[in-house]
Short mmCIF file of C-alpha atoms in Angstrom, two decimals:
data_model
loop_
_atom_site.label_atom_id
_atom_site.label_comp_id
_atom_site.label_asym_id
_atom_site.label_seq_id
_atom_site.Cartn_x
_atom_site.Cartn_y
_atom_site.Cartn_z
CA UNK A 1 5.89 -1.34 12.76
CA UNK A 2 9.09 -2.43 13.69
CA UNK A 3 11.69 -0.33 15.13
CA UNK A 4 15.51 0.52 14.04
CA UNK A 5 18.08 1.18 16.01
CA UNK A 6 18.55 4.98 14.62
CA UNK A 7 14.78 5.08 15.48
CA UNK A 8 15.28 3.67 19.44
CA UNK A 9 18.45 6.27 19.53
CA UNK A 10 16.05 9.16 18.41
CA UNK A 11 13.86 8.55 21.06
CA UNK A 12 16.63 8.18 24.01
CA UNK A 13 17.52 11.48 22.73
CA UNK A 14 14.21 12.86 23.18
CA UNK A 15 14.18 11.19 26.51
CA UNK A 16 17.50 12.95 27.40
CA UNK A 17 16.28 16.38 26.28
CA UNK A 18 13.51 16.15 28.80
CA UNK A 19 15.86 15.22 31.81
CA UNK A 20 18.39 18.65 30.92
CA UNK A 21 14.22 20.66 31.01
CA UNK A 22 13.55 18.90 33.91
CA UNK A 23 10.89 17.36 32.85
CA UNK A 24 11.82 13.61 33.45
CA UNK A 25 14.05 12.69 37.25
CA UNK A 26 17.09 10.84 36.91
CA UNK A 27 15.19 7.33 38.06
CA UNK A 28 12.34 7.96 35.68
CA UNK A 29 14.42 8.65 32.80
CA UNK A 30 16.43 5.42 33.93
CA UNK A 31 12.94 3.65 34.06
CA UNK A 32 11.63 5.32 30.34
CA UNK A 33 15.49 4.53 28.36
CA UNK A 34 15.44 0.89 29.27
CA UNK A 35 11.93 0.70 27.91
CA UNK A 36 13.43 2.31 24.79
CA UNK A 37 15.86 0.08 24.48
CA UNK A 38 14.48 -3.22 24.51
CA UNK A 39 11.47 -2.08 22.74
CA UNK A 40 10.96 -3.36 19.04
CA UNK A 41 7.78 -1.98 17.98
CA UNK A 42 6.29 1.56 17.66
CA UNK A 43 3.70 1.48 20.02
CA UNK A 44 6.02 0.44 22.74
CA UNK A 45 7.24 3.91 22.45
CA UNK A 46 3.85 5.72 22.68
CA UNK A 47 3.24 5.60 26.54
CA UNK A 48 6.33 6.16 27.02
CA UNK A 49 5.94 10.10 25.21
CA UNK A 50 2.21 9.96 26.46
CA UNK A 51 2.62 12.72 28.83
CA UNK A 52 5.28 14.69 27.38
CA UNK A 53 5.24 17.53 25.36
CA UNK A 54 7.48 18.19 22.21
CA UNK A 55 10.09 16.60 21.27
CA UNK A 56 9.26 13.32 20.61
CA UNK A 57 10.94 10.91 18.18
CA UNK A 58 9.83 11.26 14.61
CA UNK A 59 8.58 7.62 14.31
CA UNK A 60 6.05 8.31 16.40
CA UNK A 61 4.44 11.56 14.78
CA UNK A 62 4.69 9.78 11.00
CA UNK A 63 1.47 8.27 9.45
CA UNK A 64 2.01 5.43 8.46
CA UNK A 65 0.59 3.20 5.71
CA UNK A 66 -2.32 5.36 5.11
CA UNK A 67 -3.79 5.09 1.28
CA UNK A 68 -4.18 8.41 -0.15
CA UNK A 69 -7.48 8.48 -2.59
CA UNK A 70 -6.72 10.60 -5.25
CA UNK A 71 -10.41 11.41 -6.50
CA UNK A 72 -12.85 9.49 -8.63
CA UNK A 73 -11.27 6.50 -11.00
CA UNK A 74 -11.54 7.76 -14.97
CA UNK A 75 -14.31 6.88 -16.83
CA UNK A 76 -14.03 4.58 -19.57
CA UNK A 77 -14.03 5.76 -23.20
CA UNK A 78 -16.40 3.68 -25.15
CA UNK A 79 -13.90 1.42 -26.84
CA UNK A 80 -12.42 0.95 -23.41
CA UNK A 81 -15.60 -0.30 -22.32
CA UNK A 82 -16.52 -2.23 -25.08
CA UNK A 83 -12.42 -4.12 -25.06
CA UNK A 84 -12.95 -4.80 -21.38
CA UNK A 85 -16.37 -6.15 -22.34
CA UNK A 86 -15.71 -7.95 -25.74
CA UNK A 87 -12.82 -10.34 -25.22
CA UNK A 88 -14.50 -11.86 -21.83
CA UNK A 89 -17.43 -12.45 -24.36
CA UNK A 90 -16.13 -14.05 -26.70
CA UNK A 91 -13.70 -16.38 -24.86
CA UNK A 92 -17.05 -17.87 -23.50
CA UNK A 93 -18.33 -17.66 -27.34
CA UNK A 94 -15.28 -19.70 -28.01
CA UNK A 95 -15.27 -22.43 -24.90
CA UNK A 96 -18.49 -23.11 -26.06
CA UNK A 97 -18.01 -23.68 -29.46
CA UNK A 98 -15.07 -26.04 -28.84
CA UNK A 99 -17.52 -28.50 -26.51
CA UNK A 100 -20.33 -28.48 -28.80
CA UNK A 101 -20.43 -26.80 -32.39
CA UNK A 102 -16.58 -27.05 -33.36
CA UNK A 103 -16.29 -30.33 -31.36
CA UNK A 104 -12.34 -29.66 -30.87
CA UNK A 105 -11.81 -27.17 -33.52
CA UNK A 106 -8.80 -25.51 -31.44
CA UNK A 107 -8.71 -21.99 -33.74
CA UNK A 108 -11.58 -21.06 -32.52
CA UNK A 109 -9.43 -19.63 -29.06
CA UNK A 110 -8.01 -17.43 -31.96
CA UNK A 111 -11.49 -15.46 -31.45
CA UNK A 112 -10.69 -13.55 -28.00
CA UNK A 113 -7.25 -12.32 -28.96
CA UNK A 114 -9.19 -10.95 -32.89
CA UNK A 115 -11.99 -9.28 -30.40
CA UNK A 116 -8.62 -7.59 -28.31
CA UNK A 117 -6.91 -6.93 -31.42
CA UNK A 118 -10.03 -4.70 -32.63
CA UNK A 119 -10.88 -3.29 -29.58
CA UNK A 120 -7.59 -2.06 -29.15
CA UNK A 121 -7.53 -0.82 -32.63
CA UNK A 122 -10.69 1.27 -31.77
CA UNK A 123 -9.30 2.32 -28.77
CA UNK A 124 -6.14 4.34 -30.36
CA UNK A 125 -8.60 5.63 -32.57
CA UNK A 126 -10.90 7.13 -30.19
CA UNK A 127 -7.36 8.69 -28.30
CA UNK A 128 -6.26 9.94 -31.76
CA UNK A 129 -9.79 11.93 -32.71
#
């Protein structure tokens, strides 16, 4: 992750608090705040707070891009199942009629969106009961 300016200023402050403890010597703070400064990524920062304690700039304590899994996807009501089952079918019922029984009888592509049209009609009322 690429780092902001605000974010390269939080950790020169950090730095700075850690010179007033006593922690950090004038040359190795000098050394550690021109790392900071030219440094554009986030884990240019982490040797840098390796072997400090607390405080360290936030950016490098935040997790980040991590997908949260909620639980177990829903389950499928019937007519759920059977819309996300029936219009697939029957646009393959309906390619193949075109090529060989229909021979270029275009309504038949009306087929998948009647199979949607009912599925969806059982749908709202399985949701309703």
């Amino acid at each position: 992750m690429r780092l902001s300016n605000a974010e390269r200023q939080e950790a020169l402050d950090a730095l700075e608090e850690h010179v007033r403890t006593g922690r950090l010597d004038v040359d190795e703070y000098a050394d550690r705040s021109a790392k900071v400064t030219v440094a554009t990524r986030r884990g240019e920062l982490e040797p840098l707070f390796a072997d400090l304690p607390a405080p360290h700039p936030s950016v490098l304590s935040r997790e980040l891009f991590t997908p949260s899994i909620t639980g177990p996807a829903p389950r499928l009501t019937p007519a759920q199942a059977l819309a996300a089952k029936a219009v697939p079918i029957t646009a393959v019922i309906a390619l193949v009629l075109f090529f060989t029984v229909a021979r270029g009888f275009w309504p038949v592509f009306l087929l998948p969106a009647a199979a949607a049209l009912l599925a969806g009609s059982f749908g709202r009322r399985d949701r309703r009961g």
